[in-house]
Short mmCIF file of C-alpha atoms and ligand atoms in Angstrom, two decimals:
data_model
loop_
_atom_site.label_atom_id
_atom_site.label_comp_id
_atom_site.label_asym_id
_atom_site.label_seq_id
_atom_site.Cartn_x
_atom_site.Cartn_y
_atom_site.Cartn_z
CA MET A 1087 72.39 154.86 43.97
CA SER A 1088 69.04 155.78 46.18
CA ASP A 1089 66.98 153.55 43.77
CA LEU A 1090 69.36 150.56 44.66
CA LYS A 1091 68.69 151.37 48.23
CA THR A 1092 65.04 151.45 47.89
CA LEU A 1093 65.05 148.43 46.15
CA GLU A 1094 67.16 146.56 48.42
CA THR A 1095 64.87 147.53 51.41
CA GLU A 1096 61.96 146.59 49.34
CA LEU A 1097 63.40 143.04 48.69
CA LEU A 1098 64.62 142.49 52.03
CA ALA A 1099 61.14 143.23 53.34
CA ALA A 1100 59.78 140.86 50.70
CA VAL A 1101 62.07 138.09 51.88
CA GLU A 1102 61.14 138.73 55.57
CA ALA A 1103 57.42 138.55 54.47
CA ALA A 1104 57.66 135.32 52.76
CA ALA A 1105 55.45 133.11 54.59
CA ASP A 1106 56.36 129.83 53.37
CA LEU A 1107 58.99 128.25 51.18
CA SER A 1108 56.96 128.51 47.90
CA ALA A 1109 56.60 132.32 48.60
CA LEU A 1110 60.12 132.81 49.22
CA GLU A 1111 61.02 130.85 45.81
CA GLU A 1112 58.83 133.51 44.30
CA VAL A 1113 60.89 136.38 45.81
CA ARG A 1114 63.99 134.82 44.60
CA VAL A 1115 62.97 134.49 41.11
CA ARG A 1116 61.37 138.19 41.09
CA ALA A 1117 64.90 139.36 42.53
CA LEU A 1118 67.67 137.34 41.24
CA GLY A 1119 66.16 135.35 38.41
CA LYS A 1120 67.15 135.92 34.88
CA LYS A 1121 64.42 138.25 34.21
CA GLY A 1122 64.45 139.64 37.77
CA GLN A 1123 64.81 143.18 39.02
CA VAL A 1124 68.54 142.94 40.01
CA SER A 1125 69.37 141.38 36.57
CA GLY A 1126 67.31 144.09 35.00
CA LEU A 1127 69.68 146.64 36.57
CA MET A 1128 72.52 145.14 34.92
CA LYS A 1129 71.15 145.86 31.48
CA GLY A 1130 71.51 149.76 32.37
CA LEU A 1131 75.33 149.30 32.93
CA GLY A 1132 76.27 149.19 29.09
CA ASP A 1133 75.16 152.86 28.55
CA MET A 1134 77.17 154.23 31.56
CA ALA A 1135 80.70 155.83 31.58
CA PRO A 1136 83.47 153.33 32.44
CA GLU A 1137 84.13 154.89 35.83
CA GLU A 1138 80.25 155.03 36.59
CA ARG A 1139 79.91 151.55 35.41
CA LYS A 1140 82.57 150.15 37.77
CA SER A 1141 81.18 151.55 40.98
CA TYR A 1142 77.65 150.92 40.09
CA GLY A 1143 78.37 147.26 39.09
CA GLN A 1144 80.13 146.69 42.26
CA ASN A 1145 76.97 148.35 44.25
CA ILE A 1146 74.88 145.79 42.07
CA ASN A 1147 76.85 142.83 43.36
CA GLY A 1148 76.92 143.91 46.78
CA LEU A 1149 73.22 144.15 46.56
CA LYS A 1150 73.04 140.70 45.03
CA GLU A 1151 75.09 139.06 47.78
CA ARG A 1152 73.11 140.68 50.66
CA ILE A 1153 69.80 139.68 49.05
CA GLY A 1154 71.18 136.05 48.34
CA GLU A 1155 72.41 135.99 52.24
CA ALA A 1156 68.75 137.25 53.45
CA LEU A 1157 67.16 134.52 51.23
CA GLY A 1158 69.32 131.77 52.64
CA GLU A 1159 68.82 132.53 56.13
CA ARG A 1160 64.99 133.02 55.73
CA ARG A 1161 65.03 129.57 53.91
CA ALA A 1162 66.89 127.86 56.94
CA GLY A 1163 64.36 129.56 59.28
CA LEU A 1164 61.23 128.24 57.30
CA GLU A 1165 62.67 124.90 57.02
CA ALA A 1166 63.18 124.52 60.79
CA GLU A 1167 59.62 125.82 61.25
CA ASP A 1168 58.37 123.49 59.00
CA MET A 1169 60.03 120.67 60.49
CA ALA A 1170 58.94 121.67 64.11
CA GLN A 1171 55.41 121.59 62.74
CA ARG A 1172 55.57 118.21 61.26
CA LEU A 1173 57.19 116.73 64.39
CA ALA A 1174 54.13 118.22 66.37
CA SER A 1175 51.39 117.13 64.05
CA GLU A 1176 52.61 113.67 62.57
CA GLN A 1177 52.21 111.24 65.30
CA ALA A 1178 52.49 107.41 65.23
CA ASP A 1179 50.03 105.62 67.60
CA ILE A 1180 51.97 102.79 68.51
CA SER A 1181 49.43 101.35 70.58
CA LEU A 1182 47.43 100.25 67.53
CA PRO A 1183 46.72 96.82 67.15
CA VAL A 1184 48.85 95.06 64.56
CA ARG A 1185 47.19 94.57 61.35
CA VAL A 1186 45.83 90.98 60.77
CA GLY A 1187 48.02 89.21 58.08
CA PRO A 1188 48.61 85.76 57.36
CA LEU A 1189 50.87 85.49 60.29
CA ALA A 1190 48.57 86.45 62.75
CA GLU A 1191 45.97 83.97 61.21
CA GLY A 1192 48.22 80.89 61.94
CA ARG A 1193 47.76 79.04 65.44
CA VAL A 1194 50.12 77.66 67.61
CA HIS A 1195 49.07 74.07 68.48
CA PRO A 1196 47.87 73.38 72.15
CA VAL A 1197 50.69 70.93 72.53
CA SER A 1198 53.40 73.27 71.63
CA GLN A 1199 51.84 75.89 73.90
CA VAL A 1200 51.82 73.73 76.79
CA MET A 1201 55.36 72.45 76.23
CA ASP A 1202 56.13 76.39 76.09
CA GLU A 1203 54.33 76.85 79.31
CA ILE A 1204 56.03 73.86 81.08
CA ALA A 1205 59.46 75.25 80.02
CA GLU A 1206 58.41 78.71 81.16
CA ILE A 1207 57.66 77.34 84.76
CA PHE A 1208 60.60 74.76 85.06
CA GLY A 1209 62.94 77.43 83.68
CA ASP A 1210 61.89 79.60 86.49
CA MET A 1211 62.89 76.96 89.14
CA GLY A 1212 66.30 76.57 87.58
CA PHE A 1213 65.72 73.76 85.26
CA SER A 1214 67.38 73.71 81.74
CA ILE A 1215 66.27 72.02 78.84
CA ALA A 1216 67.55 68.84 77.37
CA GLU A 1217 66.97 66.93 74.20
CA GLY A 1218 67.32 63.43 72.91
CA PRO A 1219 66.54 61.68 69.60
CA ASP A 1220 63.24 59.83 68.77
CA ILE A 1221 65.30 56.84 67.52
CA GLU A 1222 66.79 55.40 70.33
CA THR A 1223 68.93 52.43 71.30
CA ASP A 1224 67.74 49.51 73.20
CA GLU A 1225 70.30 50.18 75.85
CA ASN A 1226 69.14 53.95 76.41
CA ASN A 1227 65.48 53.18 76.33
CA PHE A 1228 65.57 50.08 78.44
CA THR A 1229 68.89 48.20 79.65
CA ALA A 1230 70.48 51.42 81.13
CA LEU A 1231 67.08 52.20 82.87
CA ASN A 1232 67.10 48.76 84.84
CA ILE A 1233 64.77 46.91 82.35
CA PRO A 1234 67.05 44.33 81.28
CA PRO A 1235 66.07 42.03 78.26
CA GLU A 1236 63.21 39.56 79.03
CA HIS A 1237 62.13 42.11 81.77
CA PRO A 1238 58.18 41.94 81.79
CA ALA A 1239 58.11 45.99 81.46
CA ARG A 1240 59.37 45.68 78.13
CA GLN A 1241 56.13 44.01 77.03
CA GLU A 1242 53.97 46.85 78.60
CA HIS A 1243 55.68 49.25 76.30
CA ASP A 1244 54.13 48.09 73.14
CA THR A 1245 57.51 49.15 71.26
CA PHE A 1246 57.93 49.88 67.59
CA TYR A 1247 61.23 48.25 66.57
CA PHE A 1248 63.44 48.86 63.48
CA GLY A 1249 64.92 45.96 61.73
CA GLY A 1250 67.79 43.81 63.69
CA GLN A 1251 71.42 44.48 62.92
CA PRO A 1252 73.78 41.79 62.42
CA ASP A 1253 75.12 41.93 66.09
CA GLY A 1254 71.37 41.33 67.27
CA SER A 1255 70.88 44.97 68.48
CA ARG A 1256 67.51 46.75 67.18
CA ALA A 1257 66.91 50.53 67.28
CA LEU A 1258 63.43 51.46 68.25
CA LEU A 1259 61.19 54.64 68.45
CA ARG A 1260 61.67 55.63 72.44
CA THR A 1261 58.72 54.71 74.25
CA HIS A 1262 59.10 57.33 76.89
CA THR A 1263 61.53 60.41 77.40
CA SER A 1264 63.61 58.59 80.24
CA PRO A 1265 66.35 57.70 77.75
CA VAL A 1266 67.21 61.33 78.09
CA GLN A 1267 67.93 60.75 81.65
CA ILE A 1268 70.55 58.31 80.68
CA ARG A 1269 72.00 60.53 77.87
CA THR A 1270 72.35 63.56 80.11
CA MET A 1271 73.84 61.70 83.08
CA ARG A 1272 76.45 60.30 80.67
CA LYS A 1273 77.36 63.81 79.54
CA GLU A 1274 77.01 66.07 82.41
CA LYS A 1275 78.35 65.71 85.98
CA PRO A 1276 75.95 66.44 88.90
CA PRO A 1277 74.37 68.68 90.28
CA ILE A 1278 71.82 67.97 87.44
CA ARG A 1279 68.53 69.75 86.83
CA ILE A 1280 66.94 69.32 83.50
CA ILE A 1281 63.47 68.93 81.82
CA ALA A 1282 63.12 67.09 78.32
CA PRO A 1283 60.14 67.53 76.45
CA GLY A 1284 59.53 65.48 73.16
CA ARG A 1285 57.57 62.99 71.41
CA VAL A 1286 57.27 59.31 72.32
CA TYR A 1287 55.60 56.20 70.73
CA ARG A 1288 53.75 53.01 71.53
CA CYS A 1289 51.95 50.76 69.25
CA ASP A 1290 48.52 51.59 70.79
CA SER A 1291 45.60 53.41 69.54
CA ASP A 1292 42.10 54.06 70.96
CA GLN A 1293 40.12 56.98 72.38
CA THR A 1294 42.64 57.81 74.91
CA HIS A 1295 45.94 56.27 73.24
CA THR A 1296 47.56 57.55 70.11
CA PRO A 1297 50.69 55.70 68.88
CA MET A 1298 52.67 59.06 69.11
CA PHE A 1299 52.31 61.18 72.12
CA HIS A 1300 54.12 63.76 74.10
CA GLN A 1301 56.06 63.67 77.55
CA VAL A 1302 58.21 65.82 79.67
CA GLU A 1303 60.90 64.06 81.52
CA GLY A 1304 62.37 65.67 84.71
CA LEU A 1305 65.86 64.66 86.26
CA VAL A 1306 67.42 66.00 89.26
CA ILE A 1307 70.66 64.56 90.58
CA ASP A 1308 73.04 66.01 93.31
CA GLU A 1309 73.99 64.64 96.73
CA GLU A 1310 70.90 65.65 98.84
CA THR A 1311 67.88 65.89 96.82
CA HIS A 1312 65.03 63.92 98.39
CA LEU A 1313 61.43 62.80 97.85
CA GLY A 1314 60.03 66.00 99.77
CA HIS A 1315 61.69 68.06 97.06
CA LEU A 1316 59.99 65.98 94.43
CA LYS A 1317 56.66 66.55 95.83
CA TRP A 1318 57.17 70.38 96.37
CA VAL A 1319 58.34 70.76 92.73
CA LEU A 1320 55.38 68.83 91.27
CA GLU A 1321 53.07 70.73 93.40
CA GLU A 1322 54.43 74.13 92.66
CA PHE A 1323 54.58 72.90 88.73
CA CYS A 1324 50.83 71.76 89.05
CA LYS A 1325 49.53 75.21 90.73
CA ALA A 1326 51.45 77.31 88.19
CA PHE A 1327 50.61 75.29 85.09
CA PHE A 1328 46.81 75.22 86.09
CA GLU A 1329 46.86 78.78 87.20
CA VAL A 1330 45.14 77.94 90.56
CA ASP A 1331 46.21 78.50 94.24
CA ALA A 1332 45.06 75.38 95.57
CA ILE A 1333 45.60 71.91 93.92
CA LYS A 1334 44.38 68.65 94.63
CA MET A 1335 47.15 65.98 93.98
CA ARG A 1336 47.19 62.16 94.91
CA PHE A 1337 50.42 60.43 95.47
CA ARG A 1338 50.05 56.59 94.78
CA ALA A 1339 52.65 54.22 95.28
CA SER A 1340 53.59 52.47 92.11
CA HIS A 1341 56.54 50.73 90.20
CA PHE A 1342 58.90 51.78 87.60
CA PRO A 1343 62.20 49.88 87.13
CA PHE A 1344 64.04 52.94 87.00
CA THR A 1345 62.84 54.48 90.31
CA GLU A 1346 62.98 53.61 93.85
CA PRO A 1347 60.47 54.31 95.54
CA SER A 1348 57.96 55.01 92.64
CA LEU A 1349 54.81 57.03 92.66
CA GLU A 1350 52.05 57.81 90.35
CA VAL A 1351 50.45 61.32 90.69
CA ASP A 1352 46.84 62.04 90.10
CA ILE A 1353 45.02 65.47 89.54
CA GLY A 1354 41.60 65.94 91.28
CA TYR A 1355 38.98 67.73 89.19
CA ALA A 1356 35.33 68.33 88.89
CA LYS A 1357 33.32 68.18 85.57
CA VAL A 1358 30.60 70.79 85.64
CA GLY A 1359 28.79 70.56 82.16
CA ASP A 1360 31.60 70.51 79.60
CA GLU A 1361 33.98 72.30 81.74
CA LEU A 1362 36.81 70.66 83.92
CA ARG A 1363 37.66 72.43 87.11
CA ILE A 1364 40.91 71.82 88.38
CA GLY A 1365 41.38 71.75 92.32
CA GLN A 1366 37.81 70.84 93.22
CA GLY A 1367 35.49 67.85 92.83
CA GLU A 1368 35.91 64.06 93.31
CA GLU A 1369 37.46 62.91 89.87
CA TRP A 1370 40.98 61.95 89.37
CA LEU A 1371 43.09 61.80 86.21
CA GLU A 1372 46.51 60.39 86.33
CA ILE A 1373 49.35 62.78 84.89
CA LEU A 1374 52.57 61.48 85.68
CA GLY A 1375 54.95 58.98 87.07
CA CYS A 1376 57.98 59.73 89.13
CA GLY A 1377 60.19 58.52 91.96
CA MET A 1378 63.72 58.60 93.30
CA VAL A 1379 66.28 57.41 90.59
CA HIS A 1380 67.07 53.63 91.16
CA PRO A 1381 70.71 53.04 92.39
CA ASN A 1382 71.06 50.58 89.56
CA VAL A 1383 70.58 53.39 87.10
CA LEU A 1384 73.20 55.73 88.80
CA ALA A 1385 75.55 52.79 88.56
CA ASN A 1386 74.90 52.32 84.93
CA VAL A 1387 76.05 55.82 84.09
CA ASP A 1388 79.02 55.41 86.46
CA LEU A 1389 77.58 57.69 89.16
CA ASP A 1390 78.33 56.37 92.80
CA PRO A 1391 74.78 55.67 94.28
CA ASN A 1392 76.53 55.98 97.73
CA VAL A 1393 77.23 59.72 96.88
CA TYR A 1394 74.50 60.59 94.50
CA GLN A 1395 70.87 60.60 94.46
CA GLY A 1396 67.95 62.47 92.96
CA PHE A 1397 64.53 62.21 91.49
CA ALA A 1398 62.89 61.74 88.13
CA PHE A 1399 59.44 62.38 86.59
CA GLY A 1400 57.72 61.91 83.39
CA VAL A 1401 54.50 63.91 82.65
CA GLY A 1402 52.03 63.21 79.66
CA ILE A 1403 51.81 66.56 77.96
CA ASP A 1404 48.61 65.72 76.06
CA ARG A 1405 46.89 64.98 79.06
CA LEU A 1406 47.98 68.08 80.83
CA ALA A 1407 46.64 69.93 77.71
CA MET A 1408 43.40 68.24 77.72
CA LEU A 1409 42.79 69.04 81.40
CA LYS A 1410 43.69 72.48 81.09
CA TYR A 1411 42.08 73.46 77.96
CA GLY A 1412 39.09 71.05 78.15
CA MET A 1413 39.46 69.08 75.11
CA PRO A 1414 37.96 65.95 75.52
CA ASP A 1415 39.12 63.72 72.53
CA LEU A 1416 42.87 62.93 72.18
CA ARG A 1417 42.79 61.88 68.83
CA ALA A 1418 41.64 65.23 67.42
CA PHE A 1419 45.24 66.74 68.41
CA PHE A 1420 46.65 64.85 65.61
CA ALA A 1421 44.05 64.94 62.86
CA ALA A 1422 45.48 68.14 61.36
CA ASP A 1423 41.96 69.78 61.36
CA LEU A 1424 42.23 73.25 60.61
CA ALA A 1425 38.84 74.12 62.12
CA TRP A 1426 39.81 72.56 65.44
CA LEU A 1427 43.14 74.29 65.41
CA LYS A 1428 41.45 77.51 64.84
CA HIS A 1429 39.29 77.05 67.70
CA TYR A 1430 41.99 75.49 70.25
CA GLY A 1431 44.94 77.08 68.76
CA PHE A 1432 46.89 80.07 70.42
CA SER A 1433 48.12 83.13 68.69
CA SER A 1434 51.86 83.06 67.94
CA LEU A 1435 52.24 86.63 69.31
CA ASN A 1436 51.16 85.54 72.85
CA VAL A 1437 54.15 83.70 74.10
CA PRO A 1438 53.69 82.37 77.73
CA THR A 1439 55.51 84.15 80.40
CA LEU A 1440 54.98 83.68 84.27
CA SER A 1441 54.73 87.50 84.75
CA GLY A 1442 52.29 88.24 81.93
CA GLY A 1443 50.28 85.01 82.31
CA LEU A 1444 50.80 81.57 80.84
CA SER A 1445 47.77 81.33 78.66
CA SER A 1446 46.07 84.78 78.44
N1 LIG B 2355 58.91 56.85 81.94
C1 LIG B 2355 57.75 56.49 82.52
C2 LIG B 2355 56.66 56.18 81.45
O1 LIG B 2355 56.52 56.63 80.72
C3 LIG B 2355 57.50 57.78 83.52
C4 LIG B 2355 58.50 57.99 84.64
C5 LIG B 2355 59.48 58.74 84.33
C6 LIG B 2355 58.34 57.54 85.68
C7 LIG B 2355 60.55 59.16 85.24
C8 LIG B 2355 59.40 57.68 86.91
C9 LIG B 2355 60.41 58.50 86.54
O2 LIG B 2355 55.59 55.68 82.06
#
């Protein structure tokens, strides 16, 4: 009996002393394994008298159980310690830069970047985004915009036409984003406040003209919006877009069949070496056309011109990109030159936001 007690004390001390899980496993094998000390005791049972065997057997089982329990507790303790240590030592530095992979190598085209910037600025002013197809009807691109057949303005647009239909109508590639005005006003009731970015096409090609380019249309229709609102919206837009506090803008009287009065807007800049400085200097670049929506256009979409009024504008996106990012040649935009894109493109992970900086 006393040798059992001694063994128990010794084994419990060994369990307690095991410093880690592998040391504990050694103690378990030494005590309870097939050739272990407790199993060894069982062998002596055969030589004993039945009475003695019974009580000795019970004692060994009790010992086995208590050692087993102690082993289990110690194991749980060691596992908890192990976990606490791992939690303290294994750290992930979430501020490490993302590994450069094929995704980070790709570049966002400056035109896409500028479109995102424009959407961000007008989104902040409460405009939503509208869309229309590149292939338009003559009606949406011209007639409903107060440019009837035979109107001289049609010649100015150098339109790409598709083959004629038996009824005489011809589909065309839209020459401006203004047909989205018509589509929007036919679908939605005022108040309307939208921008519509997209591709437009004119049969024209030289250093500053490409047969496809980009515009963003703006349209606001309600019962009281006036020219002062238009001017303020455009000024705020230009300041936010060029990321300057002061902007030089020139509003010139102009003519568009779908607005009355009509204006064209130039941006003042200085050329210092190869760099363009917006808001200073004596050079001017035309960036947009605008005006109050013509009463005939409102009537064409069944809005009463005596009740509703508002403004529209059409901005050349490619020109804005050239000005802001100092890219001199418009044709390079569409040449699919990877070296150019690598130089002028933007990281896809840098989404423009007003709070985080549009072009940072
Ligand atoms: N659609 C005109 C153009 O392409 C621009 C414009 C839009 C002018 C809206 C006035 C109002 O030249």
